[in-house]
Short mmCIF file of C-alpha atoms in Angstrom, two decimals:
data_model
loop_
_atom_site.label_atom_id
_atom_site.label_comp_id
_atom_site.label_asym_id
_atom_site.label_seq_id
_atom_site.Cartn_x
_atom_site.Cartn_y
_atom_site.Cartn_z
CA MET A 244 0.00 0.00 0.00
CA GLU A 245 1.36 3.44 -0.97
CA GLY A 246 2.49 5.43 2.02
CA MET A 247 2.64 2.39 4.28
CA LYS A 248 5.34 2.50 6.93
CA HIS A 249 6.62 -0.19 9.27
CA PHE A 250 6.44 0.75 12.95
CA VAL A 251 8.47 -1.27 15.43
CA PHE A 252 7.36 -0.70 19.02
CA VAL A 253 9.83 -1.46 21.79
CA ASP A 254 8.70 -2.00 25.36
CA ALA A 255 9.54 -0.22 28.57
CA ALA A 256 10.83 -1.72 31.80
CA CYS A 257 8.58 -4.27 33.50
CA PHE A 258 5.80 -4.67 30.92
CA GLY A 259 6.63 -6.19 27.55
CA GLU A 260 4.82 -5.33 24.34
CA TRP A 261 1.18 -5.49 25.49
CA PRO A 262 0.68 -1.73 26.27
CA TRP A 263 0.91 -0.95 22.55
CA PHE A 264 -2.27 -2.86 21.69
CA LYS A 265 -4.53 0.21 21.49
CA VAL A 266 -2.20 2.29 19.34
CA ARG A 267 -1.62 -0.45 16.82
CA ILE A 268 -5.33 -0.56 15.89
CA PRO A 269 -5.62 2.90 14.25
CA LEU A 270 -2.16 2.59 12.68
CA GLN A 271 -3.00 -0.75 11.13
CA ALA A 272 -6.34 0.65 9.97
CA ALA A 273 -4.38 3.39 8.19
CA GLY A 274 -2.40 0.71 6.35
CA HIS A 275 0.82 0.63 8.34
CA LEU A 276 2.69 -2.51 9.29
CA ILE A 277 3.17 -3.00 13.04
CA THR A 278 5.70 -5.11 14.92
CA THR A 279 5.93 -5.17 18.71
CA ILE A 280 9.03 -6.49 20.46
CA ASP A 281 9.32 -8.17 23.86
CA MET A 282 12.79 -7.36 25.13
CA GLY A 283 14.81 -9.69 27.33
CA THR A 284 13.66 -9.81 31.01
CA THR A 285 10.76 -7.42 30.44
CA ALA A 286 7.93 -9.82 29.73
CA LEU A 287 7.21 -13.30 28.46
CA ASN A 288 10.55 -13.69 26.74
CA ALA A 289 11.52 -17.34 26.32
CA LYS A 290 14.59 -16.95 28.51
CA SER A 291 14.10 -16.82 32.26
CA PHE A 292 15.06 -13.78 34.29
CA ASP A 293 17.97 -15.57 35.95
CA GLU A 294 19.40 -16.56 32.57
CA ILE A 295 19.43 -13.04 31.18
CA TYR A 296 21.94 -10.51 32.34
CA PRO A 297 24.32 -9.34 29.60
CA LEU A 298 23.17 -6.49 27.39
CA SER A 299 23.52 -8.78 24.37
CA ASP A 300 20.81 -11.06 25.78
CA PHE A 301 18.58 -8.13 26.68
CA MET A 302 18.89 -6.67 23.17
CA GLU A 303 18.63 -9.97 21.30
CA PRO A 304 14.90 -9.84 20.38
CA LEU A 305 15.18 -6.40 18.76
CA LEU A 306 18.53 -6.89 17.07
CA LYS A 307 17.51 -10.29 15.73
CA PHE A 308 14.39 -8.77 14.21
CA LEU A 309 16.26 -5.88 12.58
CA ALA A 310 18.86 -8.28 11.20
CA SER A 311 16.05 -10.28 9.56
CA LEU A 312 14.81 -7.33 7.49
CA LYS A 313 15.57 -7.14 3.80
CA ALA A 314 18.48 -4.94 2.79
CA ASP A 315 16.28 -2.09 1.55
CA ASP A 316 13.69 -2.24 4.37
CA LYS A 317 13.49 0.66 6.80
CA VAL A 318 11.44 0.93 9.99
CA ILE A 319 10.26 3.62 12.37
CA LEU A 320 11.61 2.61 15.76
CA VAL A 321 9.43 3.68 18.71
CA GLY A 322 10.78 3.29 22.22
CA HIS A 323 8.95 4.02 25.45
CA SER A 324 10.65 4.82 28.78
CA TYR A 325 13.60 2.41 29.21
CA GLY A 326 12.91 1.35 25.63
CA GLY A 327 14.63 4.57 24.58
CA ILE A 328 17.95 2.97 25.54
CA SER A 329 17.05 -0.09 23.49
CA ILE A 330 16.18 1.79 20.30
CA ALA A 331 19.26 4.01 20.61
CA LEU A 332 21.52 0.95 20.72
CA ALA A 333 19.60 -0.59 17.82
CA MET A 334 19.98 2.61 15.79
CA GLU A 335 23.72 2.41 16.39
CA LYS A 336 23.84 -1.23 15.30
CA PHE A 337 21.57 -0.93 12.25
CA PRO A 338 21.49 2.73 11.14
CA GLN A 339 20.66 1.70 7.59
CA LYS A 340 17.47 -0.04 8.76
CA VAL A 341 15.97 2.90 10.69
CA SER A 342 14.31 5.90 9.06
CA VAL A 343 13.61 7.68 12.36
CA GLY A 344 13.76 6.96 16.09
CA VAL A 345 10.78 8.05 18.20
CA PHE A 346 11.28 8.45 21.95
CA VAL A 347 7.95 8.43 23.81
CA SER A 348 8.56 9.82 27.29
CA ALA A 349 11.71 7.78 27.02
CA PHE A 350 15.34 7.91 28.02
CA MET A 351 17.05 9.52 25.03
CA PRO A 352 20.82 9.08 25.36
CA THR A 353 23.40 11.11 23.48
CA TYR A 354 26.48 9.85 21.67
CA LYS A 355 28.46 12.29 23.80
CA SER A 356 28.27 10.02 26.86
CA SER A 357 27.24 6.48 27.74
CA PRO A 358 23.57 5.49 28.07
CA GLY A 359 24.45 4.29 31.56
CA ALA A 360 25.36 7.83 32.59
CA LEU A 361 21.83 8.96 31.72
CA ILE A 362 20.24 6.12 33.69
CA GLU A 363 22.51 6.78 36.66
CA GLU A 364 21.63 10.48 36.60
CA TYR A 365 17.93 9.59 36.59
CA LEU A 366 18.25 7.07 39.43
CA ASN A 367 20.37 9.45 41.50
CA ARG A 368 17.64 12.05 41.21
CA THR A 369 14.84 9.63 42.06
CA PRO A 370 14.33 9.36 45.84
CA LEU A 371 13.79 5.78 46.95
CA GLU A 372 10.67 6.78 48.86
CA SER A 373 9.11 8.02 45.62
CA LEU A 374 9.24 4.45 44.29
CA MET A 375 6.73 3.44 46.95
CA ASP A 376 6.11 -0.33 46.87
CA CYS A 377 8.40 -1.15 43.94
CA LEU A 378 10.68 -4.14 44.46
CA LEU A 379 14.29 -3.09 44.04
CA LYS A 380 17.51 -5.08 43.93
CA PHE A 381 20.94 -3.70 44.76
CA ASP A 382 23.83 -5.85 43.57
CA HIS A 383 26.39 -3.90 45.58
CA GLY A 384 24.49 -2.75 48.67
CA VAL A 385 21.67 -0.30 49.36
CA ASP A 386 24.00 2.68 49.16
CA THR A 387 24.53 2.00 45.44
CA ILE A 388 22.28 2.45 42.41
CA GLN A 389 19.62 -0.25 42.10
CA SER A 390 20.29 -2.95 39.52
CA SER A 391 16.72 -4.12 38.84
CA ILE A 392 13.15 -3.08 39.50
CA CYS A 393 9.66 -4.52 39.54
CA PHE A 394 6.88 -1.95 39.77
CA GLY A 395 4.55 -2.28 42.76
CA ARG A 396 0.76 -2.15 42.58
CA GLU A 397 0.40 1.15 44.39
CA TYR A 398 3.20 2.77 42.39
CA MET A 399 1.61 1.70 39.12
CA LYS A 400 -1.82 2.98 40.12
CA ALA A 401 -0.57 6.29 41.52
CA LYS A 402 2.17 7.13 39.00
CA VAL A 403 2.64 4.85 36.00
CA PHE A 404 -1.01 4.39 34.96
CA LYS A 405 -2.41 7.38 36.85
CA ASN A 406 -4.75 8.49 34.03
CA CYS A 407 -5.65 5.00 32.80
CA THR A 408 -8.79 2.98 33.49
CA GLU A 409 -9.05 0.49 36.34
CA SER A 410 -9.16 -2.36 33.84
CA ILE A 411 -5.81 -1.30 32.37
CA VAL A 412 -4.28 -1.09 35.84
CA GLU A 413 -5.50 -4.62 36.56
CA ILE A 414 -3.93 -5.94 33.36
CA ALA A 415 -0.67 -4.29 34.42
CA ASN A 416 -0.87 -5.96 37.82
CA GLN A 417 -1.15 -9.34 36.11
CA LYS A 418 1.62 -8.80 33.59
CA VAL A 419 4.27 -6.84 35.48
CA ARG A 420 7.77 -8.36 35.41
CA THR A 421 11.19 -7.54 36.83
CA THR A 422 13.65 -5.70 34.61
CA LYS A 423 17.41 -5.51 35.00
CA PHE A 424 19.15 -2.31 33.95
CA CYS A 425 22.34 -3.97 32.59
CA LYS A 426 24.11 -0.97 34.13
CA GLU A 427 27.66 -2.20 33.70
CA ASP A 428 27.16 -2.92 30.00
CA ILE A 429 25.35 0.29 29.08
CA SER A 430 27.93 2.36 30.98
CA LYS A 431 30.71 1.46 28.55
CA ASP A 432 32.15 4.30 26.46
CA SER A 433 31.56 4.61 22.71
CA LEU A 434 28.37 2.54 22.65
CA LEU A 435 26.81 5.32 20.60
CA THR A 436 28.58 7.28 17.87
CA LYS A 437 27.85 10.46 15.95
CA GLU A 438 28.48 8.66 12.65
CA ARG A 439 25.81 5.98 13.24
CA TYR A 440 23.30 6.78 16.00
CA GLY A 441 23.88 10.50 15.53
CA SER A 442 23.13 10.30 11.80
CA ILE A 443 19.48 9.24 12.29
CA ASP A 444 16.65 11.68 12.87
CA ARG A 445 15.20 11.51 16.38
CA ILE A 446 11.80 12.69 17.56
CA TYR A 447 10.76 13.17 21.16
CA VAL A 448 7.19 12.86 22.43
CA MET A 449 6.86 14.62 25.78
CA CYS A 450 4.21 13.56 28.29
CA GLY A 451 3.11 16.57 30.29
CA ASP A 452 1.72 14.76 33.34
CA ASP A 453 4.34 12.02 33.62
CA GLU A 454 5.37 11.21 37.20
CA VAL A 455 7.85 8.48 36.23
CA ILE A 456 10.09 10.42 33.85
CA GLU A 457 9.02 13.89 34.83
CA PRO A 458 8.71 16.71 32.25
CA GLU A 459 11.74 18.54 33.68
CA PHE A 460 13.96 15.51 33.05
CA GLN A 461 12.45 15.07 29.58
CA ARG A 462 13.25 18.71 28.74
CA GLU A 463 16.82 18.34 29.97
CA MET A 464 17.39 15.36 27.65
CA ILE A 465 15.94 17.33 24.75
CA GLU A 466 18.10 20.38 25.48
CA ASN A 467 21.23 18.28 25.98
CA ASP A 468 21.00 16.79 22.48
CA PRO A 469 18.10 18.35 20.54
CA PRO A 470 16.11 15.96 18.35
CA LYS A 471 14.68 16.82 14.95
CA GLU A 472 11.22 17.49 16.38
CA VAL A 473 9.44 17.57 19.73
CA PHE A 474 5.76 16.83 20.26
CA THR A 475 3.98 17.38 23.57
CA ILE A 476 0.87 15.58 24.80
CA SER A 477 -0.61 17.73 27.54
CA GLY A 478 -2.05 15.80 30.46
CA ALA A 479 -0.43 12.53 29.38
CA ASP A 480 0.79 10.20 32.11
CA HIS A 481 3.66 7.76 31.62
CA MET A 482 1.51 5.48 29.43
CA PRO A 483 0.16 7.69 26.62
CA MET A 484 -0.37 4.63 24.42
CA LEU A 485 -3.14 3.68 26.85
CA SER A 486 -4.35 7.00 28.27
CA LYS A 487 -3.96 9.28 25.22
CA VAL A 488 -4.42 6.85 22.35
CA GLU A 489 -5.89 9.30 19.84
CA GLU A 490 -3.25 11.96 20.47
CA LEU A 491 -0.29 9.59 20.27
CA SER A 492 -1.68 7.83 17.20
CA LYS A 493 -2.06 11.18 15.42
CA ILE A 494 1.55 12.09 16.22
CA LEU A 495 2.77 8.74 14.88
CA GLU A 496 0.70 9.20 11.73
CA ASP A 497 2.29 12.61 11.22
CA ILE A 498 5.73 11.07 11.66
CA ALA A 499 4.93 8.33 9.14
CA TYR A 500 3.87 10.97 6.61
CA LYS A 501 7.02 13.07 7.08
CA TYR A 502 9.63 10.32 7.35
#
């Protein structure tokens, strides 16, 4: 179909690909091809949590998919939250396969420093008490940065899915999983380069009512390494694909038309 684009949606920490189910409906109706990816440790990936630790295992589902594309195929990569780290690393690995990277209230690293530095900055600025009933693991003691997280019920209801329906919150309670940050691996220098990752257009979608990655932190990432375009969804919580479906779908349609 003329004008059809291939969207590849990459999950956030703790959830897997299921939150994208509402957004894929209008995009498919418009004729676009949709692929959703379950990253390692985030959902029902075939490998168990204890088996997955290296970044290579975490990234395997996405990189394997991109490697399977035909030589002239290009996709629009969409990453949410921690998925921003995933799509950045994929853009570095397969720049020829990505037409544009879309960061939806996501961590958007820069090639000027390691992705791990961005995650560490975020975690350092996030008081432990603000994480409420989340289950945290510290590989090197509680005075260090946490190494994995599993969102708690109260945290999800109050912050992650704050503007979503009760039925969506219940689905999240049933599907939540633990995610490891792979901190040591993503803290290595030169994971992202100007020549590869930096050569691809990036778009940021800000969520104005996000209490997980707050608007101030989103703006700082944007100012630190400005993307091609910035869209803002006013009143959007951390899960705009569930709470602001129409608005996010329209933005993605606009991106498909332009890129």
